[in-house]
Amino acid sequence: ILVLHGAGERGNDNEAQLKYGPKLFLNDTIRAKYPAIVIFPQCPKDGWWSNVQMKQDSSGKWKWTFIEGGAPTSAMKSLLGLLDQWLDKPFVDKHRIYVGGLSMGGMGTFEILRRKPDLFAAAFAICGGDNTQNAKIYAKKVPLWIFHGAKDDVVPADHSIIMVNAIKAAGGNPKFTLYPNDNHNSWDDAFAEPGLMGWLFSHQK
């Protein structure tokens, strides 16, 4: 399981990326029922997992522009290299490779699915987004569970809603959970979803 953190956890201390998510994967019951190698890579301080452009408008709100195609960012390039190294390990089950992430990592999840649509058995994206034109690449190939907070004032919920619609239009059938009272920290509820791990592990290539 590859778990991609958000922009606030970037750096080079190899610790900040563990702020959100590990509690789920360290749960003794979860570990016993769903044994896995869980990797939390860290994106460099000024890096981005995905090809996304952002700027603030006059009111201070962020506007996100997701790019269709393009070369990988340096962080994504390193991530793909890390993934290739792990796939060479004899103890890795090539039929059960999963990815998920939150915020910037949710965006990175969509991006790595575009770059490796035949690899991942399932994925989850929390308060992320993507260019709708990319949906056709992975819509039918990777089961997705998408999460967002309806009151998100950092990455608007519309970014997930339009991706759900784009994936459906491309022949996919994503799960979608919109938390009506959550702001940007919808990852707290997403990681607490009792069915998340069971759903993830129910899929294999």
JSON list of C-alpha atoms in Angstrom, two decimals:
[
{"chain": "A", "resi": 1, "resn": "ILE", "atom": "CA", "xyz": [0.00, 0.00, 0.00]},
{"chain": "A", "resi": 2, "resn": "LEU", "atom": "CA", "xyz": [1.42, 3.32, -1.09]},
{"chain": "A", "resi": 3, "resn": "VAL", "atom": "CA", "xyz": [0.08, 6.28, 0.94]},
{"chain": "A", "resi": 4, "resn": "LEU", "atom": "CA", "xyz": [0.71, 9.80, -0.36]},
{"chain": "A", "resi": 5, "resn": "HIS", "atom": "CA", "xyz": [0.63, 12.70, 2.11]},
{"chain": "A", "resi": 6, "resn": "GLY", "atom": "CA", "xyz": [-0.53, 16.27, 1.64]},
{"chain": "A", "resi": 7, "resn": "ALA", "atom": "CA", "xyz": [1.37, 19.51, 1.04]},
{"chain": "A", "resi": 8, "resn": "GLY", "atom": "CA", "xyz": [1.69, 20.28, 4.74]},
{"chain": "A", "resi": 9, "resn": "GLU", "atom": "CA", "xyz": [3.75, 17.15, 5.38]},
{"chain": "A", "resi": 10, "resn": "ARG", "atom": "CA", "xyz": [6.45, 17.79, 2.78]},
{"chain": "A", "resi": 11, "resn": "GLY", "atom": "CA", "xyz": [10.11, 17.91, 3.81]},
{"chain": "A", "resi": 12, "resn": "ASN", "atom": "CA", "xyz": [13.13, 15.69, 4.30]},
{"chain": "A", "resi": 13, "resn": "ASP", "atom": "CA", "xyz": [12.78, 14.53, 7.91]},
{"chain": "A", "resi": 14, "resn": "ASN", "atom": "CA", "xyz": [11.09, 11.24, 6.95]},
{"chain": "A", "resi": 15, "resn": "GLU", "atom": "CA", "xyz": [8.62, 11.82, 9.80]},
{"chain": "A", "resi": 16, "resn": "ALA", "atom": "CA", "xyz": [6.13, 14.55, 8.85]},
{"chain": "A", "resi": 17, "resn": "GLN", "atom": "CA", "xyz": [4.47, 12.33, 6.24]},
{"chain": "A", "resi": 18, "resn": "LEU", "atom": "CA", "xyz": [3.34, 10.03, 9.06]},
{"chain": "A", "resi": 19, "resn": "LYS", "atom": "CA", "xyz": [0.99, 12.66, 10.53]},
{"chain": "A", "resi": 20, "resn": "TYR", "atom": "CA", "xyz": [-2.19, 11.24, 9.01]},
{"chain": "A", "resi": 21, "resn": "GLY", "atom": "CA", "xyz": [-3.04, 7.61, 8.33]},
{"chain": "A", "resi": 22, "resn": "PRO", "atom": "CA", "xyz": [-0.60, 5.45, 10.29]},
{"chain": "A", "resi": 23, "resn": "LYS", "atom": "CA", "xyz": [-3.06, 4.92, 13.14]},
{"chain": "A", "resi": 24, "resn": "LEU", "atom": "CA", "xyz": [-5.24, 2.90, 10.78]},
{"chain": "A", "resi": 25, "resn": "PHE", "atom": "CA", "xyz": [-2.43, 0.78, 9.42]},
{"chain": "A", "resi": 26, "resn": "LEU", "atom": "CA", "xyz": [-0.87, 0.20, 12.86]},
{"chain": "A", "resi": 27, "resn": "ASN", "atom": "CA", "xyz": [-4.14, -1.04, 14.35]},
{"chain": "A", "resi": 28, "resn": "ASP", "atom": "CA", "xyz": [-3.48, -4.59, 15.58]},
{"chain": "A", "resi": 29, "resn": "THR", "atom": "CA", "xyz": [-6.79, -5.90, 14.26]},
{"chain": "A", "resi": 30, "resn": "ILE", "atom": "CA", "xyz": [-6.19, -4.35, 10.84]},
{"chain": "A", "resi": 31, "resn": "ARG", "atom": "CA", "xyz": [-2.64, -5.73, 10.71]},
{"chain": "A", "resi": 32, "resn": "ALA", "atom": "CA", "xyz": [-3.84, -9.21, 11.58]},
{"chain": "A", "resi": 33, "resn": "LYS", "atom": "CA", "xyz": [-6.67, -9.18, 9.06]},
{"chain": "A", "resi": 34, "resn": "TYR", "atom": "CA", "xyz": [-4.94, -7.28, 6.24]},
{"chain": "A", "resi": 35, "resn": "PRO", "atom": "CA", "xyz": [-1.18, -7.93, 6.41]},
{"chain": "A", "resi": 36, "resn": "ALA", "atom": "CA", "xyz": [0.64, -5.53, 4.12]},
{"chain": "A", "resi": 37, "resn": "ILE", "atom": "CA", "xyz": [3.76, -3.54, 3.46]},
{"chain": "A", "resi": 38, "resn": "VAL", "atom": "CA", "xyz": [2.68, 0.08, 3.92]},
{"chain": "A", "resi": 39, "resn": "ILE", "atom": "CA", "xyz": [4.93, 2.76, 2.42]},
{"chain": "A", "resi": 40, "resn": "PHE", "atom": "CA", "xyz": [4.64, 6.46, 3.28]},
{"chain": "A", "resi": 41, "resn": "PRO", "atom": "CA", "xyz": [7.09, 8.24, 0.95]},
{"chain": "A", "resi": 42, "resn": "GLN", "atom": "CA", "xyz": [7.87, 11.90, 1.60]},
{"chain": "A", "resi": 43, "resn": "CYS", "atom": "CA", "xyz": [7.68, 14.60, -1.05]},
{"chain": "A", "resi": 44, "resn": "PRO", "atom": "CA", "xyz": [10.43, 17.28, -0.91]},
{"chain": "A", "resi": 45, "resn": "LYS", "atom": "CA", "xyz": [9.58, 20.64, 0.63]},
{"chain": "A", "resi": 46, "resn": "ASP", "atom": "CA", "xyz": [8.84, 22.50, -2.59]},
{"chain": "A", "resi": 47, "resn": "GLY", "atom": "CA", "xyz": [7.75, 19.49, -4.64]},
{"chain": "A", "resi": 48, "resn": "TRP", "atom": "CA", "xyz": [4.38, 18.22, -5.82]},
{"chain": "A", "resi": 49, "resn": "TRP", "atom": "CA", "xyz": [3.20, 14.70, -6.53]},
{"chain": "A", "resi": 50, "resn": "SER", "atom": "CA", "xyz": [1.11, 15.79, -9.50]},
{"chain": "A", "resi": 51, "resn": "ASN", "atom": "CA", "xyz": [1.09, 18.24, -12.38]},
{"chain": "A", "resi": 52, "resn": "VAL", "atom": "CA", "xyz": [-1.21, 20.81, -10.85]},
{"chain": "A", "resi": 53, "resn": "GLN", "atom": "CA", "xyz": [-1.04, 24.59, -10.94]},
{"chain": "A", "resi": 54, "resn": "MET", "atom": "CA", "xyz": [-2.45, 26.68, -8.14]},
{"chain": "A", "resi": 55, "resn": "LYS", "atom": "CA", "xyz": [-2.94, 30.35, -7.43]},
{"chain": "A", "resi": 56, "resn": "GLN", "atom": "CA", "xyz": [-4.90, 32.47, -4.99]},
{"chain": "A", "resi": 57, "resn": "ASP", "atom": "CA", "xyz": [-7.70, 34.72, -6.15]},
{"chain": "A", "resi": 58, "resn": "SER", "atom": "CA", "xyz": [-8.45, 38.18, -4.74]},
{"chain": "A", "resi": 59, "resn": "SER", "atom": "CA", "xyz": [-10.44, 36.67, -1.87]},
{"chain": "A", "resi": 60, "resn": "GLY", "atom": "CA", "xyz": [-7.55, 34.42, -0.84]},
{"chain": "A", "resi": 61, "resn": "LYS", "atom": "CA", "xyz": [-9.11, 31.19, -2.07]},
{"chain": "A", "resi": 62, "resn": "TRP", "atom": "CA", "xyz": [-7.00, 28.72, -3.99]},
{"chain": "A", "resi": 63, "resn": "LYS", "atom": "CA", "xyz": [-7.74, 27.93, -7.62]},
{"chain": "A", "resi": 64, "resn": "TRP", "atom": "CA", "xyz": [-6.50, 24.57, -8.86]},
{"chain": "A", "resi": 65, "resn": "THR", "atom": "CA", "xyz": [-5.74, 23.75, -12.49]},
{"chain": "A", "resi": 66, "resn": "PHE", "atom": "CA", "xyz": [-5.09, 20.08, -13.23]},
{"chain": "A", "resi": 67, "resn": "ILE", "atom": "CA", "xyz": [-2.93, 19.31, -16.23]},
{"chain": "A", "resi": 68, "resn": "GLU", "atom": "CA", "xyz": [-3.74, 16.68, -18.84]},
{"chain": "A", "resi": 69, "resn": "GLY", "atom": "CA", "xyz": [-0.63, 14.63, -19.57]},
{"chain": "A", "resi": 70, "resn": "GLY", "atom": "CA", "xyz": [2.84, 16.10, -19.24]},
{"chain": "A", "resi": 71, "resn": "ALA", "atom": "CA", "xyz": [6.11, 14.81, -17.84]},
{"chain": "A", "resi": 72, "resn": "PRO", "atom": "CA", "xyz": [6.15, 13.69, -14.21]},
{"chain": "A", "resi": 73, "resn": "THR", "atom": "CA", "xyz": [7.29, 16.11, -11.53]},
{"chain": "A", "resi": 74, "resn": "SER", "atom": "CA", "xyz": [10.63, 15.27, -9.92]},
{"chain": "A", "resi": 75, "resn": "ALA", "atom": "CA", "xyz": [8.78, 13.93, -6.88]},
{"chain": "A", "resi": 76, "resn": "MET", "atom": "CA", "xyz": [6.56, 11.70, -9.04]},
{"chain": "A", "resi": 77, "resn": "LYS", "atom": "CA", "xyz": [9.59, 10.52, -10.99]},
{"chain": "A", "resi": 78, "resn": "SER", "atom": "CA", "xyz": [11.27, 9.49, -7.72]},
{"chain": "A", "resi": 79, "resn": "LEU", "atom": "CA", "xyz": [8.06, 7.85, -6.56]},
{"chain": "A", "resi": 80, "resn": "LEU", "atom": "CA", "xyz": [7.83, 5.80, -9.75]},
{"chain": "A", "resi": 81, "resn": "GLY", "atom": "CA", "xyz": [11.44, 4.74, -9.26]},
{"chain": "A", "resi": 82, "resn": "LEU", "atom": "CA", "xyz": [10.71, 3.69, -5.68]},
{"chain": "A", "resi": 83, "resn": "LEU", "atom": "CA", "xyz": [7.73, 1.72, -6.90]},
{"chain": "A", "resi": 84, "resn": "ASP", "atom": "CA", "xyz": [9.81, -0.09, -9.52]},
{"chain": "A", "resi": 85, "resn": "GLN", "atom": "CA", "xyz": [12.37, -1.04, -6.85]},
{"chain": "A", "resi": 86, "resn": "TRP", "atom": "CA", "xyz": [9.66, -2.52, -4.63]},
{"chain": "A", "resi": 87, "resn": "LEU", "atom": "CA", "xyz": [8.07, -4.42, -7.48]},
{"chain": "A", "resi": 88, "resn": "ASP", "atom": "CA", "xyz": [11.38, -6.23, -7.92]},
{"chain": "A", "resi": 89, "resn": "LYS", "atom": "CA", "xyz": [11.15, -7.67, -4.41]},
{"chain": "A", "resi": 90, "resn": "PRO", "atom": "CA", "xyz": [10.19, -11.37, -4.39]},
{"chain": "A", "resi": 91, "resn": "PHE", "atom": "CA", "xyz": [7.89, -10.95, -1.37]},
{"chain": "A", "resi": 92, "resn": "VAL", "atom": "CA", "xyz": [5.65, -8.30, -2.96]},
{"chain": "A", "resi": 93, "resn": "ASP", "atom": "CA", "xyz": [2.29, -9.58, -4.22]},
{"chain": "A", "resi": 94, "resn": "LYS", "atom": "CA", "xyz": [2.08, -8.06, -7.69]},
{"chain": "A", "resi": 95, "resn": "HIS", "atom": "CA", "xyz": [-1.67, -8.73, -7.77]},
{"chain": "A", "resi": 96, "resn": "ARG", "atom": "CA", "xyz": [-2.35, -6.60, -4.68]},
{"chain": "A", "resi": 97, "resn": "ILE", "atom": "CA", "xyz": [-0.70, -3.21, -5.14]},
{"chain": "A", "resi": 98, "resn": "TYR", "atom": "CA", "xyz": [-2.78, -0.35, -3.74]},
{"chain": "A", "resi": 99, "resn": "VAL", "atom": "CA", "xyz": [-2.39, 3.42, -3.60]},
{"chain": "A", "resi": 100, "resn": "GLY", "atom": "CA", "xyz": [-4.17, 6.23, -1.81]},
{"chain": "A", "resi": 101, "resn": "GLY", "atom": "CA", "xyz": [-3.58, 9.74, -0.59]},
{"chain": "A", "resi": 102, "resn": "LEU", "atom": "CA", "xyz": [-4.95, 12.92, 0.88]},
{"chain": "A", "resi": 103, "resn": "SER", "atom": "CA", "xyz": [-5.12, 16.45, -0.54]},
{"chain": "A", "resi": 104, "resn": "MET", "atom": "CA", "xyz": [-1.93, 16.84, -2.60]},
{"chain": "A", "resi": 105, "resn": "GLY", "atom": "CA", "xyz": [-1.60, 13.07, -2.17]},
{"chain": "A", "resi": 106, "resn": "GLY", "atom": "CA", "xyz": [-5.15, 12.58, -3.44]},
{"chain": "A", "resi": 107, "resn": "MET", "atom": "CA", "xyz": [-4.12, 14.49, -6.54]},
{"chain": "A", "resi": 108, "resn": "GLY", "atom": "CA", "xyz": [-0.98, 12.35, -6.71]},
{"chain": "A", "resi": 109, "resn": "THR", "atom": "CA", "xyz": [-3.12, 9.22, -6.48]},
{"chain": "A", "resi": 110, "resn": "PHE", "atom": "CA", "xyz": [-5.06, 10.17, -9.60]},
{"chain": "A", "resi": 111, "resn": "GLU", "atom": "CA", "xyz": [-1.81, 11.02, -11.35]},
{"chain": "A", "resi": 112, "resn": "ILE", "atom": "CA", "xyz": [-0.02, 7.76, -10.56]},
{"chain": "A", "resi": 113, "resn": "LEU", "atom": "CA", "xyz": [-3.12, 5.86, -11.70]},
{"chain": "A", "resi": 114, "resn": "ARG", "atom": "CA", "xyz": [-2.81, 7.64, -15.03]},
{"chain": "A", "resi": 115, "resn": "ARG", "atom": "CA", "xyz": [0.84, 6.68, -15.26]},
{"chain": "A", "resi": 116, "resn": "LYS", "atom": "CA", "xyz": [0.40, 3.07, -14.07]},
{"chain": "A", "resi": 117, "resn": "PRO", "atom": "CA", "xyz": [-3.23, 2.12, -14.82]},
{"chain": "A", "resi": 118, "resn": "ASP", "atom": "CA", "xyz": [-2.46, -1.57, -15.20]},
{"chain": "A", "resi": 119, "resn": "LEU", "atom": "CA", "xyz": [-0.58, -1.89, -11.90]},
{"chain": "A", "resi": 120, "resn": "PHE", "atom": "CA", "xyz": [-2.92, -0.95, -9.08]},
{"chain": "A", "resi": 121, "resn": "ALA", "atom": "CA", "xyz": [-5.64, -3.29, -7.84]},
{"chain": "A", "resi": 122, "resn": "ALA", "atom": "CA", "xyz": [-7.58, -0.45, -6.15]},
{"chain": "A", "resi": 123, "resn": "ALA", "atom": "CA", "xyz": [-7.08, 3.12, -4.94]},
{"chain": "A", "resi": 124, "resn": "PHE", "atom": "CA", "xyz": [-8.57, 5.78, -2.69]},
{"chain": "A", "resi": 125, "resn": "ALA", "atom": "CA", "xyz": [-8.35, 9.55, -3.15]},
{"chain": "A", "resi": 126, "resn": "ILE", "atom": "CA", "xyz": [-9.20, 11.95, -0.32]},
{"chain": "A", "resi": 127, "resn": "CYS", "atom": "CA", "xyz": [-9.94, 15.62, -1.10]},
{"chain": "A", "resi": 128, "resn": "GLY", "atom": "CA", "xyz": [-7.94, 15.48, -4.32]},
{"chain": "A", "resi": 129, "resn": "GLY", "atom": "CA", "xyz": [-8.64, 16.13, -7.98]},
{"chain": "A", "resi": 130, "resn": "ASP", "atom": "CA", "xyz": [-7.51, 15.55, -11.54]},
{"chain": "A", "resi": 131, "resn": "ASN", "atom": "CA", "xyz": [-8.08, 16.72, -15.09]},
{"chain": "A", "resi": 132, "resn": "THR", "atom": "CA", "xyz": [-11.28, 15.04, -16.26]},
{"chain": "A", "resi": 133, "resn": "GLN", "atom": "CA", "xyz": [-9.62, 14.11, -19.57]},
{"chain": "A", "resi": 134, "resn": "ASN", "atom": "CA", "xyz": [-7.35, 11.72, -17.66]},
{"chain": "A", "resi": 135, "resn": "ALA", "atom": "CA", "xyz": [-10.27, 9.71, -16.26]},
{"chain": "A", "resi": 136, "resn": "LYS", "atom": "CA", "xyz": [-10.65, 7.54, -19.35]},
{"chain": "A", "resi": 137, "resn": "ILE", "atom": "CA", "xyz": [-7.15, 6.10, -18.80]},
{"chain": "A", "resi": 138, "resn": "TYR", "atom": "CA", "xyz": [-7.94, 4.44, -15.47]},
{"chain": "A", "resi": 139, "resn": "ALA", "atom": "CA", "xyz": [-11.75, 4.53, -15.17]},
{"chain": "A", "resi": 140, "resn": "LYS", "atom": "CA", "xyz": [-12.31, 0.89, -16.19]},
{"chain": "A", "resi": 141, "resn": "LYS", "atom": "CA", "xyz": [-9.00, -0.42, -14.86]},
{"chain": "A", "resi": 142, "resn": "VAL", "atom": "CA", "xyz": [-8.78, 0.67, -11.21]},
{"chain": "A", "resi": 143, "resn": "PRO", "atom": "CA", "xyz": [-11.61, 0.55, -8.64]},
{"chain": "A", "resi": 144, "resn": "LEU", "atom": "CA", "xyz": [-11.66, 3.89, -6.82]},
{"chain": "A", "resi": 145, "resn": "TRP", "atom": "CA", "xyz": [-13.13, 5.15, -3.57]},
{"chain": "A", "resi": 146, "resn": "ILE", "atom": "CA", "xyz": [-13.22, 8.94, -3.55]},
{"chain": "A", "resi": 147, "resn": "PHE", "atom": "CA", "xyz": [-13.75, 11.01, -0.41]},
{"chain": "A", "resi": 148, "resn": "HIS", "atom": "CA", "xyz": [-14.29, 14.74, 0.15]},
{"chain": "A", "resi": 149, "resn": "GLY", "atom": "CA", "xyz": [-15.68, 17.20, 2.68]},
{"chain": "A", "resi": 150, "resn": "ALA", "atom": "CA", "xyz": [-18.61, 19.26, 1.40]},
{"chain": "A", "resi": 151, "resn": "LYS", "atom": "CA", "xyz": [-17.34, 22.33, 3.27]},
{"chain": "A", "resi": 152, "resn": "ASP", "atom": "CA", "xyz": [-13.73, 22.05, 2.04]},
{"chain": "A", "resi": 153, "resn": "ASP", "atom": "CA", "xyz": [-12.43, 25.60, 1.55]},
{"chain": "A", "resi": 154, "resn": "VAL", "atom": "CA", "xyz": [-8.95, 24.58, 0.39]},
{"chain": "A", "resi": 155, "resn": "VAL", "atom": "CA", "xyz": [-9.66, 22.00, -2.32]},
{"chain": "A", "resi": 156, "resn": "PRO", "atom": "CA", "xyz": [-13.35, 22.43, -3.19]},
{"chain": "A", "resi": 157, "resn": "ALA", "atom": "CA", "xyz": [-15.51, 19.30, -3.22]},
{"chain": "A", "resi": 158, "resn": "ASP", "atom": "CA", "xyz": [-16.36, 20.06, -6.84]},
{"chain": "A", "resi": 159, "resn": "HIS", "atom": "CA", "xyz": [-12.96, 18.66, -7.82]},
{"chain": "A", "resi": 160, "resn": "SER", "atom": "CA", "xyz": [-13.97, 15.21, -6.57]},
{"chain": "A", "resi": 161, "resn": "ILE", "atom": "CA", "xyz": [-17.54, 15.48, -7.82]},
{"chain": "A", "resi": 162, "resn": "ILE", "atom": "CA", "xyz": [-16.49, 16.20, -11.40]},
{"chain": "A", "resi": 163, "resn": "MET", "atom": "CA", "xyz": [-13.98, 13.33, -11.28]},
{"chain": "A", "resi": 164, "resn": "VAL", "atom": "CA", "xyz": [-16.66, 10.92, -10.09]},
{"chain": "A", "resi": 165, "resn": "ASN", "atom": "CA", "xyz": [-18.84, 12.01, -13.00]},
{"chain": "A", "resi": 166, "resn": "ALA", "atom": "CA", "xyz": [-15.93, 11.80, -15.47]},
{"chain": "A", "resi": 167, "resn": "ILE", "atom": "CA", "xyz": [-15.00, 8.30, -14.31]},
{"chain": "A", "resi": 168, "resn": "LYS", "atom": "CA", "xyz": [-18.62, 7.16, -14.64]},
{"chain": "A", "resi": 169, "resn": "ALA", "atom": "CA", "xyz": [-18.84, 8.72, -18.09]},
{"chain": "A", "resi": 170, "resn": "ALA", "atom": "CA", "xyz": [-15.71, 6.76, -19.05]},
{"chain": "A", "resi": 171, "resn": "GLY", "atom": "CA", "xyz": [-17.25, 3.48, -17.94]},
{"chain": "A", "resi": 172, "resn": "GLY", "atom": "CA", "xyz": [-15.98, 3.26, -14.37]},
{"chain": "A", "resi": 173, "resn": "ASN", "atom": "CA", "xyz": [-17.98, 2.77, -11.18]},
{"chain": "A", "resi": 174, "resn": "PRO", "atom": "CA", "xyz": [-16.29, 4.70, -8.35]},
{"chain": "A", "resi": 175, "resn": "LYS", "atom": "CA", "xyz": [-17.48, 4.77, -4.75]},
{"chain": "A", "resi": 176, "resn": "PHE", "atom": "CA", "xyz": [-17.98, 8.31, -3.51]},
{"chain": "A", "resi": 177, "resn": "THR", "atom": "CA", "xyz": [-18.36, 9.53, 0.04]},
{"chain": "A", "resi": 178, "resn": "LEU", "atom": "CA", "xyz": [-19.11, 13.22, 0.59]},
{"chain": "A", "resi": 179, "resn": "TYR", "atom": "CA", "xyz": [-19.00, 14.19, 4.26]},
{"chain": "A", "resi": 180, "resn": "PRO", "atom": "CA", "xyz": [-21.59, 17.00, 4.65]},
{"chain": "A", "resi": 181, "resn": "ASN", "atom": "CA", "xyz": [-19.94, 18.70, 7.62]},
{"chain": "A", "resi": 182, "resn": "ASP", "atom": "CA", "xyz": [-16.24, 18.18, 6.86]},
{"chain": "A", "resi": 183, "resn": "ASN", "atom": "CA", "xyz": [-13.84, 20.87, 5.79]},
{"chain": "A", "resi": 184, "resn": "HIS", "atom": "CA", "xyz": [-10.44, 20.01, 4.31]},
{"chain": "A", "resi": 185, "resn": "ASN", "atom": "CA", "xyz": [-9.59, 17.41, 6.95]},
{"chain": "A", "resi": 186, "resn": "SER", "atom": "CA", "xyz": [-11.97, 14.81, 5.52]},
{"chain": "A", "resi": 187, "resn": "TRP", "atom": "CA", "xyz": [-9.08, 12.35, 5.80]},
{"chain": "A", "resi": 188, "resn": "ASP", "atom": "CA", "xyz": [-9.94, 11.95, 9.51]},
{"chain": "A", "resi": 189, "resn": "ASP", "atom": "CA", "xyz": [-13.32, 10.45, 8.59]},
{"chain": "A", "resi": 190, "resn": "ALA", "atom": "CA", "xyz": [-11.99, 8.62, 5.55]},
{"chain": "A", "resi": 191, "resn": "PHE", "atom": "CA", "xyz": [-9.30, 6.80, 7.52]},
{"chain": "A", "resi": 192, "resn": "ALA", "atom": "CA", "xyz": [-11.94, 5.97, 10.14]},
{"chain": "A", "resi": 193, "resn": "GLU", "atom": "CA", "xyz": [-14.26, 4.34, 7.60]},
{"chain": "A", "resi": 194, "resn": "PRO", "atom": "CA", "xyz": [-14.79, 0.79, 8.92]},
{"chain": "A", "resi": 195, "resn": "GLY", "atom": "CA", "xyz": [-15.13, -0.60, 5.42]},
{"chain": "A", "resi": 196, "resn": "LEU", "atom": "CA", "xyz": [-12.12, 1.02, 3.79]},
{"chain": "A", "resi": 197, "resn": "MET", "atom": "CA", "xyz": [-9.55, -1.73, 4.30]},
{"chain": "A", "resi": 198, "resn": "GLY", "atom": "CA", "xyz": [-12.01, -4.51, 3.52]},
{"chain": "A", "resi": 199, "resn": "TRP", "atom": "CA", "xyz": [-13.00, -2.77, 0.31]},
{"chain": "A", "resi": 200, "resn": "LEU", "atom": "CA", "xyz": [-9.38, -2.14, -0.67]},
{"chain": "A", "resi": 201, "resn": "PHE", "atom": "CA", "xyz": [-8.26, -5.70, -0.08]},
{"chain": "A", "resi": 202, "resn": "SER", "atom": "CA", "xyz": [-11.29, -7.17, -1.83]},
{"chain": "A", "resi": 203, "resn": "HIS", "atom": "CA", "xyz": [-9.66, -6.19, -5.13]},
{"chain": "A", "resi": 204, "resn": "GLN", "atom": "CA", "xyz": [-6.78, -7.80, -6.94]},
{"chain": "A", "resi": 205, "resn": "LYS", "atom": "CA", "xyz": [-5.43, -7.66, -10.48]}
]
